[in-house]
PDB file of C-alpha atoms and ligand atoms in Angstrom:
ATOM      1  CA  UNK X   1      -8.004 -17.178  13.458  1.00  0.00           C
ATOM      2  CA  UNK X   2     -11.049 -16.070  11.431  1.00  0.00           C
ATOM      3  CA  UNK X   3     -10.586 -16.673   7.132  1.00  0.00           C
ATOM      4  CA  UNK X   4     -12.980 -15.156   4.686  1.00  0.00           C
ATOM      5  CA  UNK X   5     -13.334 -14.422   0.806  1.00  0.00           C
ATOM      6  CA  UNK X   6     -13.866 -12.084  -0.969  1.00  0.00           C
ATOM      7  CA  UNK X   7     -15.016 -11.501  -4.613  1.00  0.00           C
ATOM      8  CA  UNK X   8     -17.038 -14.380  -4.546  1.00  0.00           C
ATOM      9  CA  UNK X   9     -18.063 -15.830  -7.381  1.00  0.00           C
ATOM     10  CA  UNK X  10     -14.553 -15.407  -8.347  1.00  0.00           C
ATOM     11  CA  UNK X  11     -12.103 -13.046  -9.589  1.00  0.00           C
ATOM     12  CA  UNK X  12      -9.348 -14.658 -11.783  1.00  0.00           C
ATOM     13  CA  UNK X  13      -6.852 -12.464 -14.640  1.00  0.00           C
ATOM     14  CA  UNK X  14      -7.170 -14.393 -17.361  1.00  0.00           C
ATOM     15  CA  UNK X  15     -10.978 -15.816 -18.702  1.00  0.00           C
ATOM     16  CA  UNK X  16     -12.782 -13.375 -15.611  1.00  0.00           C
ATOM     17  CA  UNK X  17     -15.972 -13.539 -15.543  1.00  0.00           C
ATOM     18  CA  UNK X  18     -16.073 -16.920 -17.811  1.00  0.00           C
ATOM     19  CA  UNK X  19     -18.462 -19.982 -16.503  1.00  0.00           C
ATOM     20  CA  UNK X  20     -16.120 -22.806 -16.565  1.00  0.00           C
ATOM     21  CA  UNK X  21     -13.181 -20.040 -14.770  1.00  0.00           C
ATOM     22  CA  UNK X  22     -16.127 -19.153 -11.804  1.00  0.00           C
ATOM     23  CA  UNK X  23     -17.424 -22.991 -11.376  1.00  0.00           C
ATOM     24  CA  UNK X  24     -13.589 -24.557 -11.634  1.00  0.00           C
ATOM     25  CA  UNK X  25     -13.174 -21.909  -8.223  1.00  0.00           C
ATOM     26  CA  UNK X  26     -16.068 -22.454  -6.705  1.00  0.00           C
ATOM     27  CA  UNK X  27     -15.782 -25.993  -6.582  1.00  0.00           C
ATOM     28  CA  UNK X  28     -11.891 -26.269  -5.899  1.00  0.00           C
ATOM     29  CA  UNK X  29     -12.248 -23.990  -3.465  1.00  0.00           C
ATOM     30  CA  UNK X  30     -15.733 -25.786  -0.717  1.00  0.00           C
ATOM     31  CA  UNK X  31     -13.428 -28.321  -1.052  1.00  0.00           C
ATOM     32  CA  UNK X  32     -10.752 -27.287   0.047  1.00  0.00           C
ATOM     33  CA  UNK X  33     -12.093 -25.523   2.894  1.00  0.00           C
ATOM     34  CA  UNK X  34     -14.927 -28.297   3.702  1.00  0.00           C
ATOM     35  CA  UNK X  35     -11.937 -30.670   4.120  1.00  0.00           C
ATOM     36  CA  UNK X  36      -9.793 -28.298   6.735  1.00  0.00           C
ATOM     37  CA  UNK X  37     -12.934 -27.556   8.385  1.00  0.00           C
ATOM     38  CA  UNK X  38     -12.811 -23.835   7.806  1.00  0.00           C
ATOM     39  CA  UNK X  39     -15.720 -21.975   8.795  1.00  0.00           C
ATOM     40  CA  UNK X  40     -15.553 -19.377   5.718  1.00  0.00           C
ATOM     41  CA  UNK X  41     -17.746 -15.946   5.397  1.00  0.00           C
ATOM     42  CA  UNK X  42     -17.227 -15.284   1.404  1.00  0.00           C
ATOM     43  CA  UNK X  43     -17.977 -11.713   0.224  1.00  0.00           C
ATOM     44  CA  UNK X  44     -20.049 -11.723  -2.707  1.00  0.00           C
ATOM     45  CA  UNK X  45     -20.222  -8.675  -5.540  1.00  0.00           C
ATOM     46  CA  UNK X  46     -24.323  -9.443  -7.041  1.00  0.00           C
ATOM     47  CA  UNK X  47     -23.054  -7.737 -10.137  1.00  0.00           C
ATOM     48  CA  UNK X  48     -20.806 -10.656 -11.173  1.00  0.00           C
ATOM     49  CA  UNK X  49     -24.337 -12.713 -10.773  1.00  0.00           C
ATOM     50  CA  UNK X  50     -25.374 -10.857 -14.033  1.00  0.00           C
ATOM     51  CA  UNK X  51     -25.535 -12.316 -17.405  1.00  0.00           C
ATOM     52  CA  UNK X  52     -26.230  -9.446 -20.475  1.00  0.00           C
ATOM     53  CA  UNK X  53     -28.471  -7.722 -17.744  1.00  0.00           C
ATOM     54  CA  UNK X  54     -30.483 -10.656 -15.758  1.00  0.00           C
ATOM     55  CA  UNK X  55     -29.913 -12.803 -12.763  1.00  0.00           C
ATOM     56  CA  UNK X  56     -27.947 -16.215 -14.521  1.00  0.00           C
ATOM     57  CA  UNK X  57     -29.443 -19.134 -12.480  1.00  0.00           C
ATOM     58  CA  UNK X  58     -25.885 -20.818 -13.140  1.00  0.00           C
ATOM     59  CA  UNK X  59     -24.331 -17.999 -11.515  1.00  0.00           C
ATOM     60  CA  UNK X  60     -26.664 -18.253  -8.848  1.00  0.00           C
ATOM     61  CA  UNK X  61     -25.680 -21.731  -9.149  1.00  0.00           C
ATOM     62  CA  UNK X  62     -22.343 -21.296  -7.402  1.00  0.00           C
ATOM     63  CA  UNK X  63     -23.618 -19.221  -4.434  1.00  0.00           C
ATOM     64  CA  UNK X  64     -24.773 -21.907  -3.398  1.00  0.00           C
ATOM     65  CA  UNK X  65     -22.494 -24.020  -3.260  1.00  0.00           C
ATOM     66  CA  UNK X  66     -21.082 -21.995  -0.729  1.00  0.00           C
ATOM     67  CA  UNK X  67     -24.184 -21.890   1.445  1.00  0.00           C
ATOM     68  CA  UNK X  68     -25.412 -26.115   0.480  1.00  0.00           C
ATOM     69  CA  UNK X  69     -21.818 -25.866   2.110  1.00  0.00           C
ATOM     70  CA  UNK X  70     -22.569 -25.049   5.190  1.00  0.00           C
ATOM     71  CA  UNK X  71     -20.911 -21.596   4.540  1.00  0.00           C
ATOM     72  CA  UNK X  72     -22.161 -18.138   5.610  1.00  0.00           C
ATOM     73  CA  UNK X  73     -22.079 -14.794   2.883  1.00  0.00           C
ATOM     74  CA  UNK X  74     -21.896 -11.489   3.247  1.00  0.00           C
ATOM     75  CA  UNK X  75     -21.869  -8.444   1.276  1.00  0.00           C
ATOM     76  CA  UNK X  76     -19.029  -7.160  -0.393  1.00  0.00           C
ATOM     77  CA  UNK X  77     -21.086  -4.355  -2.511  1.00  0.00           C
ATOM     78  CA  UNK X  78     -22.694  -5.388  -5.741  1.00  0.00           C
ATOM     79  CA  UNK X  79     -21.151  -3.892  -8.209  1.00  0.00           C
ATOM     80  CA  UNK X  80     -17.787  -3.551  -6.102  1.00  0.00           C
ATOM     81  CA  UNK X  81     -17.211   0.261  -6.077  1.00  0.00           C
ATOM     82  CA  UNK X  82     -13.803   2.190  -4.237  1.00  0.00           C
ATOM     83  CA  UNK X  83     -15.743   3.882  -1.788  1.00  0.00           C
ATOM     84  CA  UNK X  84     -12.883   6.599  -1.948  1.00  0.00           C
ATOM     85  CA  UNK X  85     -14.172   7.655  -5.797  1.00  0.00           C
ATOM     86  CA  UNK X  86     -17.661   7.173  -5.474  1.00  0.00           C
ATOM     87  CA  UNK X  87     -20.273   9.784  -4.510  1.00  0.00           C
ATOM     88  CA  UNK X  88     -21.686   8.319  -1.073  1.00  0.00           C
ATOM     89  CA  UNK X  89     -25.037   8.331  -2.289  1.00  0.00           C
ATOM     90  CA  UNK X  90     -24.180   5.869  -4.877  1.00  0.00           C
ATOM     91  CA  UNK X  91     -22.194   3.376  -2.136  1.00  0.00           C
ATOM     92  CA  UNK X  92     -24.619   3.270  -0.215  1.00  0.00           C
ATOM     93  CA  UNK X  93     -27.076   2.143  -2.825  1.00  0.00           C
ATOM     94  CA  UNK X  94     -24.706   0.190  -3.294  1.00  0.00           C
ATOM     95  CA  UNK X  95     -25.066  -1.349  -0.631  1.00  0.00           C
ATOM     96  CA  UNK X  96     -28.677  -1.539  -0.616  1.00  0.00           C
ATOM     97  CA  UNK X  97     -28.503  -3.410  -4.209  1.00  0.00           C
ATOM     98  CA  UNK X  98     -25.565  -5.695  -3.188  1.00  0.00           C
ATOM     99  CA  UNK X  99     -27.281  -8.480  -1.208  1.00  0.00           C
ATOM    100  CA  UNK X 100     -30.335  -9.814  -3.055  1.00  0.00           C
ATOM    101  CA  UNK X 101     -29.691 -12.775  -4.148  1.00  0.00           C
ATOM    102  CA  UNK X 102     -27.694 -13.680  -1.260  1.00  0.00           C
ATOM    103  CA  UNK X 103     -30.805 -13.064   1.269  1.00  0.00           C
ATOM    104  CA  UNK X 104     -32.218 -15.204  -0.874  1.00  0.00           C
ATOM    105  CA  UNK X 105     -30.082 -17.810  -0.588  1.00  0.00           C
ATOM    106  CA  UNK X 106     -29.029 -17.765   2.983  1.00  0.00           C
ATOM    107  CA  UNK X 107     -32.964 -17.248   3.728  1.00  0.00           C
ATOM    108  CA  UNK X 108     -34.181 -21.041   2.910  1.00  0.00           C
ATOM    109  CA  UNK X 109     -31.225 -22.798   5.625  1.00  0.00           C
ATOM    110  CA  UNK X 110     -33.090 -19.386   8.546  1.00  0.00           C
ATOM    111  CA  UNK X 111     -30.020 -17.333   8.249  1.00  0.00           C
ATOM    112  CA  UNK X 112     -29.202 -13.121   6.639  1.00  0.00           C
ATOM    113  CA  UNK X 113     -26.275 -11.852   5.910  1.00  0.00           C
ATOM    114  CA  UNK X 114     -24.553 -10.046   8.850  1.00  0.00           C
ATOM    115  CA  UNK X 115     -21.075  -9.088   7.457  1.00  0.00           C
ATOM    116  CA  UNK X 116     -19.845  -6.488   5.292  1.00  0.00           C
ATOM    117  CA  UNK X 117     -16.590  -5.937   3.676  1.00  0.00           C
ATOM    118  CA  UNK X 118     -15.284  -2.587   2.192  1.00  0.00           C
ATOM    119  CA  UNK X 119     -14.091  -3.016  -1.916  1.00  0.00           C
ATOM    120  CA  UNK X 120     -10.569  -2.548  -1.274  1.00  0.00           C
ATOM    121  CA  UNK X 121     -10.978  -1.970   2.965  1.00  0.00           C
ATOM    122  CA  UNK X 122     -11.827   1.828   2.255  1.00  0.00           C
ATOM    123  CA  UNK X 123     -13.831   3.240   4.580  1.00  0.00           C
ATOM    124  CA  UNK X 124     -14.109   6.627   4.332  1.00  0.00           C
ATOM    125  CA  UNK X 125     -12.252   9.561   4.166  1.00  0.00           C
ATOM    126  CA  UNK X 126     -14.165  11.361   6.871  1.00  0.00           C
ATOM    127  CA  UNK X 127     -15.607  10.628  10.074  1.00  0.00           C
ATOM    128  CA  UNK X 128     -19.318  11.144   8.883  1.00  0.00           C
ATOM    129  CA  UNK X 129     -18.543   9.569   5.886  1.00  0.00           C
ATOM    130  CA  UNK X 130     -18.217   7.157   8.226  1.00  0.00           C
ATOM    131  CA  UNK X 131     -21.020   6.961  10.325  1.00  0.00           C
ATOM    132  CA  UNK X 132     -23.365   7.473   7.087  1.00  0.00           C
ATOM    133  CA  UNK X 133     -21.838   4.026   5.893  1.00  0.00           C
ATOM    134  CA  UNK X 134     -22.400   2.445   9.287  1.00  0.00           C
ATOM    135  CA  UNK X 135     -25.723   3.517   9.634  1.00  0.00           C
ATOM    136  CA  UNK X 136     -27.096   1.908   6.860  1.00  0.00           C
ATOM    137  CA  UNK X 137     -25.298  -1.111   7.987  1.00  0.00           C
ATOM    138  CA  UNK X 138     -27.041  -0.695  11.328  1.00  0.00           C
ATOM    139  CA  UNK X 139     -29.981  -0.261   9.767  1.00  0.00           C
ATOM    140  CA  UNK X 140     -29.874  -3.218   7.785  1.00  0.00           C
ATOM    141  CA  UNK X 141     -28.426  -6.076  10.119  1.00  0.00           C
ATOM    142  CA  UNK X 142     -24.803  -5.519   9.261  1.00  0.00           C
ATOM    143  CA  UNK X 143     -21.963  -4.815  11.246  1.00  0.00           C
ATOM    144  CA  UNK X 144     -18.256  -4.429   9.005  1.00  0.00           C
ATOM    145  CA  UNK X 145     -16.168  -7.342   8.789  1.00  0.00           C
ATOM    146  CA  UNK X 146     -12.845  -6.050   9.724  1.00  0.00           C
ATOM    147  CA  UNK X 147      -9.560  -7.745   8.259  1.00  0.00           C
ATOM    148  CA  UNK X 148      -6.595  -8.056  10.671  1.00  0.00           C
ATOM    149  CA  UNK X 149      -3.704  -9.823   8.826  1.00  0.00           C
ATOM    150  CA  UNK X 150      -3.971  -7.788   4.807  1.00  0.00           C
ATOM    151  CA  UNK X 151      -2.070  -9.522   2.975  1.00  0.00           C
ATOM    152  CA  UNK X 152      -1.782  -8.874  -1.057  1.00  0.00           C
ATOM    153  CA  UNK X 153      -3.219 -12.679  -2.549  1.00  0.00           C
ATOM    154  CA  UNK X 154      -4.435 -10.625  -5.091  1.00  0.00           C
ATOM    155  CA  UNK X 155      -0.476  -9.911  -6.713  1.00  0.00           C
ATOM    156  CA  UNK X 156       0.214 -13.675  -6.247  1.00  0.00           C
ATOM    157  CA  UNK X 157      -2.698 -15.142  -8.034  1.00  0.00           C
ATOM    158  CA  UNK X 158      -2.314 -12.606 -10.618  1.00  0.00           C
ATOM    159  CA  UNK X 159       1.365 -14.204 -11.371  1.00  0.00           C
ATOM    160  CA  UNK X 160      -0.276 -17.153 -10.998  1.00  0.00           C
ATOM    161  CA  UNK X 161      -3.174 -16.911 -14.102  1.00  0.00           C
ATOM    162  CA  UNK X 162       0.154 -15.190 -15.881  1.00  0.00           C
ATOM    163  CA  UNK X 163       2.350 -18.030 -15.575  1.00  0.00           C
ATOM    164  CA  UNK X 164       3.634 -19.414 -18.788  1.00  0.00           C
ATOM    165  CA  UNK X 165       4.162 -22.854 -17.215  1.00  0.00           C
ATOM    166  CA  UNK X 166       3.536 -25.515 -14.697  1.00  0.00           C
ATOM    167  CA  UNK X 167       7.030 -25.629 -13.332  1.00  0.00           C
ATOM    168  CA  UNK X 168       6.219 -21.470 -12.549  1.00  0.00           C
ATOM    169  CA  UNK X 169       3.409 -22.123 -10.913  1.00  0.00           C
ATOM    170  CA  UNK X 170       4.275 -24.256  -8.393  1.00  0.00           C
ATOM    171  CA  UNK X 171       7.047 -22.067  -7.937  1.00  0.00           C
ATOM    172  CA  UNK X 172       4.549 -19.508  -7.260  1.00  0.00           C
ATOM    173  CA  UNK X 173       2.224 -21.462  -4.889  1.00  0.00           C
ATOM    174  CA  UNK X 174       6.029 -22.085  -2.518  1.00  0.00           C
ATOM    175  CA  UNK X 175       7.002 -18.848  -2.131  1.00  0.00           C
ATOM    176  CA  UNK X 176       2.684 -17.614  -1.834  1.00  0.00           C
ATOM    177  CA  UNK X 177       2.818 -19.703   1.146  1.00  0.00           C
ATOM    178  CA  UNK X 178       5.913 -18.338   2.663  1.00  0.00           C
ATOM    179  CA  UNK X 179       4.826 -15.211   1.345  1.00  0.00           C
ATOM    180  CA  UNK X 180       1.387 -15.835   3.708  1.00  0.00           C
ATOM    181  CA  UNK X 181       3.617 -17.497   6.824  1.00  0.00           C
ATOM    182  CA  UNK X 182       5.827 -14.333   6.518  1.00  0.00           C
ATOM    183  CA  UNK X 183       2.652 -12.250   6.214  1.00  0.00           C
ATOM    184  CA  UNK X 184       1.128 -13.699   9.188  1.00  0.00           C
ATOM    185  CA  UNK X 185       3.935 -14.069  11.966  1.00  0.00           C
ATOM    186  CA  UNK X 186       4.156  -9.795  11.349  1.00  0.00           C
ATOM    187  CA  UNK X 187       0.805  -9.177  12.268  1.00  0.00           C
ATOM    188  CA  UNK X 188       1.102 -11.580  15.104  1.00  0.00           C
ATOM    189  CA  UNK X 189       3.664  -9.505  16.076  1.00  0.00           C
ATOM    190  CA  UNK X 190       2.345  -6.368  15.094  1.00  0.00           C
ATOM    191  CA  UNK X 191      -0.475  -7.998  17.779  1.00  0.00           C
ATOM    192  CA  UNK X 192       1.987  -8.060  20.719  1.00  0.00           C
ATOM    193  CA  UNK X 193       3.211  -4.536  20.618  1.00  0.00           C
ATOM    194  CA  UNK X 194       0.123  -2.844  20.259  1.00  0.00           C
ATOM    195  CA  UNK X 195      -1.758  -5.408  23.261  1.00  0.00           C
ATOM    196  CA  UNK X 196       0.401  -7.074  24.676  1.00  0.00           C
ATOM    197  CA  UNK X 197      -1.468 -10.071  23.379  1.00  0.00           C
ATOM    198  CA  UNK X 198      -2.228 -12.310  19.944  1.00  0.00           C
ATOM    199  CA  UNK X 199      -5.511 -11.057  19.079  1.00  0.00           C
ATOM    200  CA  UNK X 200      -8.221 -13.702  16.936  1.00  0.00           C
ATOM    201  CA  UNK X 201      -6.618 -12.403  13.582  1.00  0.00           C
ATOM    202  CA  UNK X 202      -9.181 -12.074  10.171  1.00  0.00           C
ATOM    203  CA  UNK X 203      -7.179 -13.321   7.533  1.00  0.00           C
ATOM    204  CA  UNK X 204      -8.550 -11.843   3.306  1.00  0.00           C
ATOM    205  CA  UNK X 205      -8.067 -14.102   0.969  1.00  0.00           C
ATOM    206  CA  UNK X 206      -9.819 -13.609  -2.530  1.00  0.00           C
ATOM    207  CA  UNK X 207     -12.040 -16.782  -3.679  1.00  0.00           C
ATOM    208  CA  UNK X 208      -9.282 -17.354  -6.986  1.00  0.00           C
ATOM    209  CA  UNK X 209      -6.990 -20.188  -8.866  1.00  0.00           C
ATOM    210  CA  UNK X 210      -4.020 -19.515  -6.638  1.00  0.00           C
ATOM    211  CA  UNK X 211      -6.256 -20.506  -3.773  1.00  0.00           C
ATOM    212  CA  UNK X 212      -8.572 -22.994  -5.621  1.00  0.00           C
ATOM    213  CA  UNK X 213      -5.288 -24.602  -6.351  1.00  0.00           C
ATOM    214  CA  UNK X 214      -3.330 -24.039  -2.990  1.00  0.00           C
ATOM    215  CA  UNK X 215      -5.008 -22.355  -0.107  1.00  0.00           C
ATOM    216  CA  UNK X 216      -4.961 -26.259   1.734  1.00  0.00           C
ATOM    217  CA  UNK X 217      -1.294 -25.908   2.115  1.00  0.00           C
ATOM    218  CA  UNK X 218      -1.744 -22.293   3.314  1.00  0.00           C
ATOM    219  CA  UNK X 219      -4.463 -23.952   6.306  1.00  0.00           C
ATOM    220  CA  UNK X 220      -1.619 -26.911   7.095  1.00  0.00           C
ATOM    221  CA  UNK X 221       0.339 -23.740   7.580  1.00  0.00           C
ATOM    222  CA  UNK X 222      -1.927 -22.016   9.759  1.00  0.00           C
ATOM    223  CA  UNK X 223      -2.392 -25.125  11.156  1.00  0.00           C
ATOM    224  CA  UNK X 224       1.334 -25.617  12.377  1.00  0.00           C
ATOM    225  CA  UNK X 225       1.312 -22.703  13.579  1.00  0.00           C
ATOM    226  CA  UNK X 226      -1.049 -23.148  16.205  1.00  0.00           C
ATOM    227  CA  UNK X 227      -4.346 -21.553  14.681  1.00  0.00           C
ATOM    228  CA  UNK X 228      -8.026 -22.942  15.014  1.00  0.00           C
ATOM    229  CA  UNK X 229      -9.941 -22.044  12.486  1.00  0.00           C
ATOM    230  CA  UNK X 230     -13.444 -20.102  14.531  1.00  0.00           C
ATOM    231  CA  UNK X 231     -16.671 -18.122  12.849  1.00  0.00           C
ATOM    232  CA  UNK X 232     -16.211 -14.615  12.627  1.00  0.00           C
ATOM    233  CA  UNK X 233     -19.334 -13.561  15.838  1.00  0.00           C
ATOM    234  CA  UNK X 234     -16.312 -15.608  18.232  1.00  0.00           C
ATOM    235  CA  UNK X 235     -13.464 -13.703  17.138  1.00  0.00           C
ATOM    236  CA  UNK X 236     -15.045 -10.620  17.220  1.00  0.00           C
ATOM    237  CA  UNK X 237     -16.700 -11.282  20.588  1.00  0.00           C
ATOM    238  CA  UNK X 238     -12.855 -10.346  21.618  1.00  0.00           C
ATOM    239  CA  UNK X 239     -12.519  -6.860  23.545  1.00  0.00           C
ATOM    240  CA  UNK X 240     -10.715  -6.095  20.844  1.00  0.00           C
ATOM    241  CA  UNK X 241     -12.544  -5.342  18.533  1.00  0.00           C
ATOM    242  CA  UNK X 242     -14.709  -2.617  20.140  1.00  0.00           C
ATOM    243  CA  UNK X 243     -11.295  -0.243  20.256  1.00  0.00           C
ATOM    244  CA  UNK X 244     -11.185   3.383  18.720  1.00  0.00           C
ATOM    245  CA  UNK X 245     -10.797   3.749  15.293  1.00  0.00           C
ATOM    246  CA  UNK X 246     -10.788   6.639  13.897  1.00  0.00           C
ATOM    247  CA  UNK X 247      -8.741   6.022  11.068  1.00  0.00           C
ATOM    248  CA  UNK X 248      -9.719   8.327   7.075  1.00  0.00           C
ATOM    249  CA  UNK X 249      -6.509   7.104   6.012  1.00  0.00           C
ATOM    250  CA  UNK X 250      -6.131   6.919   1.482  1.00  0.00           C
ATOM    251  CA  UNK X 251      -4.982   3.377   2.644  1.00  0.00           C
ATOM    252  CA  UNK X 252      -6.913   0.402   2.832  1.00  0.00           C
ATOM    253  CA  UNK X 253      -4.702  -1.332   5.760  1.00  0.00           C
ATOM    254  CA  UNK X 254      -5.154  -3.608   8.600  1.00  0.00           C
ATOM    255  CA  UNK X 255      -7.657  -3.299  11.477  1.00  0.00           C
ATOM    256  CA  UNK X 256      -4.799  -3.635  13.344  1.00  0.00           C
ATOM    257  CA  UNK X 257      -2.633  -0.137  11.784  1.00  0.00           C
ATOM    258  CA  UNK X 258      -6.122   1.741  12.649  1.00  0.00           C
ATOM    259  CA  UNK X 259      -6.094   1.314  15.994  1.00  0.00           C
ATOM    260  CA  UNK X 260      -2.617   2.246  15.978  1.00  0.00           C
ATOM    261  CA  UNK X 261      -2.335   4.894  14.799  1.00  0.00           C
ATOM    262  CA  UNK X 262      -5.868   6.189  16.302  1.00  0.00           C
ATOM    263  CA  UNK X 263      -3.592   5.142  19.142  1.00  0.00           C
ATOM    264  CA  UNK X 264      -1.121   7.366  18.156  1.00  0.00           C
ATOM    265  CA  UNK X 265       1.701   5.314  16.621  1.00  0.00           C
ATOM    266  CA  UNK X 266       3.534   6.384  13.668  1.00  0.00           C
ATOM    267  CA  UNK X 267       6.717   5.580  11.948  1.00  0.00           C
ATOM    268  CA  UNK X 268       8.534   2.630  13.406  1.00  0.00           C
ATOM    269  CA  UNK X 269       5.799   1.062  15.009  1.00  0.00           C
ATOM    270  CA  UNK X 270       4.950   0.023  10.569  1.00  0.00           C
ATOM    271  CA  UNK X 271       7.440  -0.846  10.099  1.00  0.00           C
ATOM    272  CA  UNK X 272       9.037  -4.937   8.811  1.00  0.00           C
ATOM    273  CA  UNK X 273       6.466  -5.410   6.513  1.00  0.00           C
ATOM    274  CA  UNK X 274       7.540  -8.376   4.726  1.00  0.00           C
ATOM    275  CA  UNK X 275       8.252  -7.352   0.877  1.00  0.00           C
ATOM    276  CA  UNK X 276       6.624  -9.361  -2.632  1.00  0.00           C
ATOM    277  CA  UNK X 277       9.785 -11.349  -4.123  1.00  0.00           C
ATOM    278  CA  UNK X 278      10.667  -8.679  -7.314  1.00  0.00           C
ATOM    279  CA  UNK X 279      10.029 -11.903  -9.723  1.00  0.00           C
ATOM    280  CA  UNK X 280       6.146 -12.139  -8.690  1.00  0.00           C
ATOM    281  CA  UNK X 281       5.652  -8.420  -8.925  1.00  0.00           C
ATOM    282  CA  UNK X 282       6.748  -8.209 -12.034  1.00  0.00           C
ATOM    283  CA  UNK X 283       5.048 -11.419 -13.201  1.00  0.00           C
ATOM    284  CA  UNK X 284       1.461 -10.268 -11.880  1.00  0.00           C
ATOM    285  CA  UNK X 285       1.709  -7.252 -14.238  1.00  0.00           C
ATOM    286  CA  UNK X 286       2.437  -9.722 -17.220  1.00  0.00           C
ATOM    287  CA  UNK X 287      -0.207  -9.382 -19.389  1.00  0.00           C
ATOM    288  CA  UNK X 288       0.372 -12.672 -21.255  1.00  0.00           C
TER     289      UNK X 288
HETATM  290 ZN1   ZN E 301     -13.220  -6.998  -3.059  1.00  0.00          ZN
END
């Protein structure tokens, strides 16, 4: 399994963008990732590195913590634009603008950003739009970073940020780990249903307080299910990642489901996705 973290340097519902929040999330997350020896990729929104219109060295230092830890960085667009509500020219420009700091940081270690993750996993409403984005990505040395385990950790993370007390946070963390196991089991089944085997999975989670505090438990759960953590390049070597994908739907869905739709699967094939507990949904919308 590949573990990917989106929205670097960090995303939060409370005190988002505050230096101390980003510092806390970065430091704790990298400690967990290092402790568990996971070769993660972090996908960066460079718009978050700016304070008062200028690149902020303190914020850039958060990204350097990732590269110093030997972790790879990818491009998640400069400003996290939604391809489905943005003009194509603006979207393409945002990709190009999205990696100048990351390129400079990775150059020191003889590397360059190699993967692009579409914000919201929105990849285009027409094959022509998709091709134009993919052509630019290829030209700039990128591959699209797919996601096969598409979970809603961001919703748990919002509830965690809004939680009124530590007892609620403990209960949320327990529920989060349970949910992550259920969603992993679901996409294992979907993989077997479509390909007759379990493919190397790609998990998407976010650089938030919930994962900063509890991702170690998710990693432990995944290891218990038999997973090893591998780099993106190794997973993408599996021929399954060359499967035909003509998906142009509105949703930001798992690549397993894109391949399934392309192969003509409909309806029942997609049933059984684990729900999120109603109390978590309610709390995730609750601004304190
Ligand atoms: Zn994102």
